mmCIF file of C-alpha atoms in Angstrom:
data_model
loop_
_atom_site.group_PDB
_atom_site.id
_atom_site.type_symbol
_atom_site.label_atom_id
_atom_site.label_comp_id
_atom_site.label_asym_id
_atom_site.label_seq_id
_atom_site.Cartn_x
_atom_site.Cartn_y
_atom_site.Cartn_z
ATOM 1 C CA MET I 1 28.023 41.943 6.508
ATOM 2 C CA LYS I 2 28.115 39.541 3.612
ATOM 3 C CA SER I 3 26.458 36.194 4.129
ATOM 4 C CA LEU I 4 28.323 32.921 3.903
ATOM 5 C CA SER I 5 27.981 30.962 0.698
ATOM 6 C CA ALA I 6 24.923 28.688 0.551
ATOM 7 C CA ALA I 7 27.091 25.595 0.174
ATOM 8 C CA PHE I 8 29.127 26.395 3.262
ATOM 9 C CA ILE I 9 26.044 27.274 5.300
ATOM 10 C CA ALA I 10 24.599 23.852 4.511
ATOM 11 C CA PHE I 11 27.867 22.215 5.561
ATOM 12 C CA PHE I 12 28.337 24.343 8.661
ATOM 13 C CA LEU I 13 24.852 23.605 9.960
ATOM 14 C CA SER I 14 25.911 19.955 10.168
ATOM 15 C CA ILE I 15 28.910 20.814 12.362
ATOM 16 C CA SER I 16 28.801 20.507 16.125
ATOM 17 C CA ALA I 17 28.638 23.989 17.643
ATOM 18 C CA VAL I 18 31.073 22.750 20.275
ATOM 19 C CA HIS I 19 33.531 23.500 17.462
ATOM 20 C CA ALA I 20 31.740 26.595 16.162
ATOM 21 C CA GLY I 21 34.827 28.783 16.573
ATOM 22 C CA ALA I 22 34.252 32.313 15.289
ATOM 23 C CA TRP I 23 30.773 31.518 13.958
ATOM 24 C CA THR I 24 27.624 32.359 15.906
ATOM 25 C CA GLN I 25 24.097 30.965 16.135
ATOM 26 C CA SER I 26 21.436 32.786 14.124
ATOM 27 C CA GLN I 27 19.025 34.951 16.109
ATOM 28 C CA ASP I 28 16.647 32.926 18.335
ATOM 29 C CA SER I 29 18.339 29.646 17.340
ATOM 30 C CA THR I 30 19.462 27.329 20.150
ATOM 31 C CA PHE I 31 22.008 24.542 20.012
ATOM 32 C CA LEU I 32 22.301 21.805 22.657
ATOM 33 C CA ALA I 33 24.959 19.092 22.855
ATOM 34 C CA VAL I 34 25.156 16.382 25.518
ATOM 35 C CA SER I 35 28.213 14.138 25.834
ATOM 36 C CA GLU I 36 29.482 11.473 28.201
ATOM 37 C CA PHE I 37 33.234 11.496 28.867
ATOM 38 C CA TYR I 38 35.602 8.937 30.352
ATOM 39 C CA PHE I 39 39.153 9.936 31.327
ATOM 40 C CA THR I 40 41.916 7.964 33.033
ATOM 41 C CA SER I 41 45.495 8.670 34.111
ATOM 42 C CA ASP I 42 48.127 6.859 36.159
ATOM 43 C CA SER I 43 50.935 9.441 35.949
ATOM 44 C CA TYR I 44 51.685 13.150 35.642
ATOM 45 C CA TYR I 45 54.288 15.383 34.022
ATOM 46 C CA ASP I 46 56.704 16.954 36.499
ATOM 47 C CA LEU I 47 58.176 20.447 36.082
ATOM 48 C CA ASN I 48 60.774 19.052 33.667
ATOM 49 C CA GLY I 49 58.191 17.252 31.539
ATOM 50 C CA ASN I 50 59.101 13.781 32.831
ATOM 51 C CA GLU I 51 56.331 11.266 33.522
ATOM 52 C CA ILE I 52 55.942 10.350 37.196
ATOM 53 C CA GLY I 53 53.717 7.462 38.254
ATOM 54 C CA GLN I 54 50.779 8.013 40.597
ATOM 55 C CA PRO I 55 47.705 6.052 41.778
ATOM 56 C CA ARG I 56 45.233 5.750 38.922
ATOM 57 C CA PHE I 57 42.752 8.594 38.574
ATOM 58 C CA THR I 58 39.504 8.155 36.632
ATOM 59 C CA LYS I 59 36.737 10.583 35.791
ATOM 60 C CA HIS I 60 33.243 9.877 34.457
ATOM 61 C CA GLU I 61 31.605 13.060 33.256
ATOM 62 C CA ILE I 62 28.379 14.293 31.688
ATOM 63 C CA ASN I 63 28.755 17.516 29.714
ATOM 64 C CA ALA I 64 25.866 19.736 28.608
ATOM 65 C CA TYR I 65 26.810 22.504 26.174
ATOM 66 C CA VAL I 66 24.247 25.102 25.077
ATOM 67 C CA GLU I 67 24.393 28.150 22.806
ATOM 68 C CA HIS I 68 21.643 30.640 21.976
ATOM 69 C CA GLY I 69 21.663 33.300 19.289
ATOM 70 C CA TYR I 70 20.651 36.547 21.001
ATOM 71 C CA THR I 71 21.235 38.292 17.673
ATOM 72 C CA ASP I 72 22.869 37.052 14.481
ATOM 73 C CA GLU I 73 26.186 38.483 15.718
ATOM 74 C CA LEU I 74 25.883 37.754 19.469
ATOM 75 C CA THR I 75 25.684 34.246 20.915
ATOM 76 C CA VAL I 76 25.527 33.446 24.640
ATOM 77 C CA GLY I 77 26.125 30.039 26.128
ATOM 78 C CA ALA I 78 27.133 27.724 28.940
ATOM 79 C CA ASN I 79 29.363 24.662 29.211
ATOM 80 C CA LEU I 80 28.334 22.547 32.212
ATOM 81 C CA PHE I 81 30.079 19.516 33.723
ATOM 82 C CA LEU I 82 28.830 16.957 36.235
ATOM 83 C CA ASN I 83 31.430 14.355 37.136
ATOM 84 C CA TYR I 84 32.338 11.446 39.351
ATOM 85 C CA VAL I 85 36.033 10.981 40.128
ATOM 86 C CA ASP I 86 37.966 8.309 41.973
ATOM 87 C CA GLN I 87 41.606 7.746 42.821
ATOM 88 C CA ASP I 88 43.455 5.417 45.150
ATOM 89 C CA GLN I 89 44.985 7.427 47.999
ATOM 90 C CA VAL I 90 48.110 6.344 49.882
ATOM 91 C CA SER I 91 47.895 6.203 53.688
ATOM 92 C CA PRO I 92 50.817 7.174 55.983
ATOM 93 C CA THR I 93 51.637 3.470 56.246
ATOM 94 C CA GLY I 94 51.856 3.153 52.457
ATOM 95 C CA ALA I 95 48.559 1.311 52.034
ATOM 96 C CA ARG I 96 46.280 2.328 49.176
ATOM 97 C CA ILE I 97 42.829 3.595 50.155
ATOM 98 C CA ALA I 98 40.080 3.940 47.544
ATOM 99 C CA SER I 99 38.615 7.443 47.512
ATOM 100 C CA ASP I 100 35.977 9.078 45.335
ATOM 101 C CA ASN I 101 34.003 12.295 44.958
ATOM 102 C CA TYR I 102 31.343 13.827 42.745
ATOM 103 C CA GLY I 103 30.052 17.265 41.875
ATOM 104 C CA LEU I 104 30.064 20.096 39.358
ATOM 105 C CA GLY I 105 33.355 20.456 37.499
ATOM 106 C CA ASP I 106 34.874 23.517 35.817
ATOM 107 C CA SER I 107 31.677 24.862 34.246
ATOM 108 C CA GLU I 108 31.718 28.000 32.086
ATOM 109 C CA ILE I 109 29.443 30.779 30.855
ATOM 110 C CA PHE I 110 30.390 32.879 27.840
ATOM 111 C CA ALA I 111 29.352 35.329 25.142
ATOM 112 C CA ARG I 112 30.660 35.381 21.571
ATOM 113 C CA TYR I 113 30.431 38.481 19.394
ATOM 114 C CA GLN I 114 31.215 38.183 15.702
ATOM 115 C CA VAL I 115 33.080 41.301 14.581
ATOM 116 C CA TYR I 116 33.635 40.267 10.941
ATOM 117 C CA ARG I 117 32.322 37.759 8.444
ATOM 118 C CA ASP I 118 32.489 37.331 4.683
ATOM 119 C CA ASN I 119 32.182 34.404 2.292
ATOM 120 C CA THR I 120 35.423 32.858 3.564
ATOM 121 C CA TYR I 121 36.474 34.301 6.926
ATOM 122 C CA ALA I 122 34.939 35.002 10.323
ATOM 123 C CA VAL I 123 36.395 36.744 13.391
ATOM 124 C CA ALA I 124 34.881 36.938 16.879
ATOM 125 C CA ILE I 125 35.754 37.886 20.436
ATOM 126 C CA GLN I 126 34.660 35.731 23.359
ATOM 127 C CA PRO I 127 34.678 36.682 27.056
ATOM 128 C CA LEU I 128 34.209 33.702 29.382
ATOM 129 C CA VAL I 129 33.897 33.047 33.107
ATOM 130 C CA LYS I 130 34.862 29.696 34.648
ATOM 131 C CA LEU I 131 32.769 28.987 37.716
ATOM 132 C CA PRO I 132 34.144 27.389 40.900
ATOM 133 C CA ALA I 133 33.865 23.613 40.972
ATOM 134 C CA ILE I 134 31.555 22.332 43.718
ATOM 135 C CA TYR I 135 31.983 18.819 45.153
ATOM 136 C CA ALA I 136 30.068 16.748 47.681
ATOM 137 C CA GLU I 137 33.185 16.260 49.819
ATOM 138 C CA ASP I 138 35.658 19.058 50.556
ATOM 139 C CA ARG I 139 38.691 16.896 49.820
ATOM 140 C CA LEU I 140 40.583 15.149 47.065
ATOM 141 C CA PRO I 141 40.038 13.712 44.567
ATOM 142 C CA ARG I 142 38.430 16.517 42.574
ATOM 143 C CA GLY I 143 37.936 17.166 38.878
ATOM 144 C CA GLY I 144 37.976 20.969 38.960
ATOM 145 C CA GLY I 145 39.391 24.035 40.707
ATOM 146 C CA GLU I 146 37.654 26.085 43.404
ATOM 147 C CA GLN I 147 38.598 29.474 41.925
ATOM 148 C CA LEU I 148 36.852 31.800 39.481
ATOM 149 C CA ASP I 149 38.644 32.345 36.160
ATOM 150 C CA TYR I 150 38.113 35.146 33.641
ATOM 151 C CA GLU I 151 39.065 34.606 30.018
ATOM 152 C CA LEU I 152 39.131 36.680 26.833
ATOM 153 C CA SER I 153 39.757 35.021 23.458
ATOM 154 C CA LEU I 154 40.072 36.066 19.834
ATOM 155 C CA LEU I 155 38.540 33.498 17.472
ATOM 156 C CA GLY I 156 39.248 33.159 13.775
ATOM 157 C CA GLY I 157 37.773 30.810 11.213
ATOM 158 C CA MET I 158 37.779 30.145 7.507
ATOM 159 C CA ASN I 159 36.123 27.741 5.107
ATOM 160 C CA PHE I 160 37.830 26.188 2.104
ATOM 161 C CA ALA I 161 37.147 23.683 -0.653
ATOM 162 C CA LEU I 162 39.311 20.626 -1.288
ATOM 163 C CA PHE I 163 38.653 17.516 -3.403
ATOM 164 C CA GLY I 164 35.196 18.804 -4.246
ATOM 165 C CA ARG I 165 34.055 19.187 -0.625
ATOM 166 C CA ASN I 166 33.766 22.098 1.817
ATOM 167 C CA HIS I 167 35.921 22.123 4.958
ATOM 168 C CA TYR I 168 36.796 24.614 7.685
ATOM 169 C CA LEU I 169 39.605 25.766 9.977
ATOM 170 C CA ASP I 170 39.086 27.275 13.449
ATOM 171 C CA THR I 171 41.725 28.977 15.588
ATOM 172 C CA ARG I 172 41.715 30.621 18.994
ATOM 173 C CA ILE I 173 44.168 32.594 21.089
ATOM 174 C CA GLY I 174 43.316 33.804 24.565
ATOM 175 C CA TYR I 175 44.372 34.723 28.073
ATOM 176 C CA ARG I 176 42.822 33.412 31.283
ATOM 177 C CA TYR I 177 43.114 35.330 34.556
ATOM 178 C CA ARG I 178 42.785 32.996 37.519
ATOM 179 C CA HIS I 179 41.173 34.698 40.493
ATOM 180 C CA ASP I 180 43.460 33.144 43.097
ATOM 181 C CA ASP I 181 46.616 34.811 44.446
ATOM 182 C CA SER I 182 48.434 31.467 44.413
ATOM 183 C CA LEU I 183 47.777 30.876 40.680
ATOM 184 C CA ASN I 184 49.269 32.580 37.631
ATOM 185 C CA GLY I 185 47.417 33.415 34.433
ATOM 186 C CA GLN I 186 47.376 31.180 31.365
ATOM 187 C CA TYR I 187 47.978 31.683 27.648
ATOM 188 C CA LEU I 188 45.622 29.577 25.545
ATOM 189 C CA ALA I 189 45.636 28.526 21.894
ATOM 190 C CA ASP I 190 43.875 25.883 19.883
ATOM 191 C CA ALA I 191 43.228 24.871 16.295
ATOM 192 C CA ARG I 192 40.649 22.569 14.695
ATOM 193 C CA VAL I 193 40.125 21.379 11.143
ATOM 194 C CA GLY I 194 36.700 20.175 10.049
ATOM 195 C CA LEU I 195 37.078 17.742 7.170
ATOM 196 C CA ASN I 196 33.916 16.816 5.286
ATOM 197 C CA ILE I 197 35.109 13.294 4.475
ATOM 198 C CA ALA I 198 31.784 11.943 3.140
ATOM 199 C CA ASP I 199 28.116 12.848 2.948
ATOM 200 C CA GLN I 200 26.940 13.482 6.539
ATOM 201 C CA TRP I 201 30.405 12.596 7.944
ATOM 202 C CA THR I 202 32.893 15.110 9.396
ATOM 203 C CA LEU I 203 36.322 14.349 10.868
ATOM 204 C CA ILE I 204 37.606 17.020 13.278
ATOM 205 C CA PRO I 205 41.233 16.739 14.470
ATOM 206 C CA ALA I 206 42.191 19.364 17.051
ATOM 207 C CA ALA I 207 45.103 20.552 19.181
ATOM 208 C CA TYR I 208 44.832 22.525 22.441
ATOM 209 C CA PHE I 209 47.696 24.393 24.113
ATOM 210 C CA THR I 210 47.757 25.798 27.654
ATOM 211 C CA TYR I 211 50.839 27.604 28.967
ATOM 212 C CA SER I 212 51.297 29.142 32.390
ATOM 213 C CA ALA I 213 52.186 32.835 32.281
ATOM 214 C CA ASP I 214 54.775 32.149 34.993
ATOM 215 C CA LEU I 215 55.401 28.486 35.762
ATOM 216 C CA PRO I 216 57.192 28.370 39.150
ATOM 217 C CA SER I 217 60.475 26.514 39.558
ATOM 218 C CA VAL I 218 58.901 24.716 42.530
ATOM 219 C CA ALA I 219 55.232 23.740 42.333
ATOM 220 C CA GLN I 220 52.873 21.062 43.579
ATOM 221 C CA PHE I 221 50.925 18.984 41.060
ATOM 222 C CA SER I 222 47.148 18.771 41.539
ATOM 223 C CA GLN I 223 44.882 16.450 39.561
ATOM 224 C CA SER I 224 42.086 19.041 39.852
ATOM 225 C CA GLY I 225 43.997 21.530 37.707
ATOM 226 C CA GLN I 226 44.142 24.041 40.567
ATOM 227 C CA ASN I 227 47.839 24.642 40.028
ATOM 228 C CA ASP I 228 50.209 26.252 37.498
ATOM 229 C CA TYR I 229 50.912 23.999 34.520
ATOM 230 C CA ASP I 230 51.606 23.640 30.796
ATOM 231 C CA LEU I 231 49.627 21.135 28.728
ATOM 232 C CA ILE I 232 49.283 20.030 25.102
ATOM 233 C CA LYS I 233 46.203 17.960 24.272
ATOM 234 C CA LEU I 234 45.408 16.315 20.928
ATOM 235 C CA GLU I 235 41.907 15.237 19.957
ATOM 236 C CA ALA I 236 40.056 13.601 17.078
ATOM 237 C CA MET I 237 36.282 13.627 16.716
ATOM 238 C CA VAL I 238 33.989 12.008 14.148
ATOM 239 C CA GLN I 239 30.501 13.375 13.622
ATOM 240 C CA TYR I 240 27.513 11.993 11.733
ATOM 241 C CA ALA I 241 24.649 14.285 10.719
ATOM 242 C CA LEU I 242 21.330 12.517 10.217
ATOM 243 C CA PRO I 243 19.959 13.297 6.736
ATOM 244 C CA ASP I 244 17.367 16.102 6.736
ATOM 245 C CA GLN I 245 17.421 16.226 10.544
ATOM 246 C CA PRO I 246 18.879 18.773 13.022
ATOM 247 C CA LEU I 247 20.326 15.858 15.017
ATOM 248 C CA ARG I 248 24.019 14.906 14.992
ATOM 249 C CA LEU I 249 25.936 12.109 16.712
ATOM 250 C CA HIS I 250 29.603 12.345 17.650
ATOM 251 C CA ALA I 251 32.433 10.324 19.174
ATOM 252 C CA GLY I 252 35.979 11.331 20.020
ATOM 253 C CA LEU I 253 39.323 10.468 21.582
ATOM 254 C CA PHE I 254 41.857 12.758 23.275
ATOM 255 C CA ASN I 255 45.277 12.430 24.860
ATOM 256 C CA HIS I 256 47.497 14.645 27.022
ATOM 257 C CA VAL I 257 50.632 14.304 24.904
ATOM 258 C CA ASP I 258 52.986 16.688 26.721
ATOM 259 C CA GLY I 259 53.094 19.021 29.669
ATOM 260 C CA ARG I 260 54.756 20.319 32.805
ATOM 261 C CA ASN I 261 53.213 19.966 36.254
ATOM 262 C CA SER I 262 50.071 18.544 34.620
ATOM 263 C CA GLY I 263 48.374 15.186 34.341
ATOM 264 C CA THR I 264 48.966 12.680 31.590
ATOM 265 C CA GLY I 265 45.970 10.704 30.454
ATOM 266 C CA THR I 266 43.646 9.514 27.739
ATOM 267 C CA GLY I 267 39.916 9.903 27.310
ATOM 268 C CA LEU I 268 36.995 9.222 25.027
ATOM 269 C CA TYR I 269 33.485 10.576 24.647
ATOM 270 C CA LEU I 270 30.148 9.899 22.954
ATOM 271 C CA GLY I 271 27.224 12.213 22.466
ATOM 272 C CA GLY I 272 24.680 13.953 20.339
ATOM 273 C CA SER I 273 23.571 17.471 19.481
ATOM 274 C CA TYR I 274 20.365 19.152 18.362
ATOM 275 C CA THR I 275 19.508 22.575 16.942
ATOM 276 C CA PHE I 276 16.094 24.149 17.475
#
């Protein structure tokens, strides 16, 4: 395989591997990112896409993301979530009762194999397994589903030059099989653009699309995501790479802009990443 251009390699090494797309870690190289997330929602989208009010749901989450280059073409990794969730519950008399929970959210393990790469383009396949969420209390609220999911994605990426700087585009399409007879599969797609806006600074807008393979005409909404739903999420992240250091800092915002039988909501996150 041809190697990427030296200029793009230098730029790409400053990019968070959370957005690595079709690119892989070099052999024996490890990437670790740790982020703290805050998410809140006081409504959900019904099956017609209308917003319906609900007691406010909040989630505080710590995310650890790790990748390791087994070979130059094969990267293995894990995406782990520890969260605390709370939501006012309504009693049979109509009174609101504060309720909370904590545990491991929808954590994932994956492998990414790069099948093609040249000076401009990269293509990879990525199998992934979502692990069951585990919470201290076997009740709502929860921030993850109890089922196993199996996913296979095709990843594509390209780098390009604009206004004298190097940038990149990542895309993904995939299918997720949900190992629960009551849940249908999901079609997944996302796109990210990494814009090198200044020395050491990268702006990464992104869009994520999730569509149920068979959204029922009658379905019950669940804040945990253990239901059939459609969702469009938009995100913007800014990243700063410390000069001559393998350390990067990042901050981002995201919003659930549209959906059916899924939660609305807005979130933000802060974190850092390190390559060794």
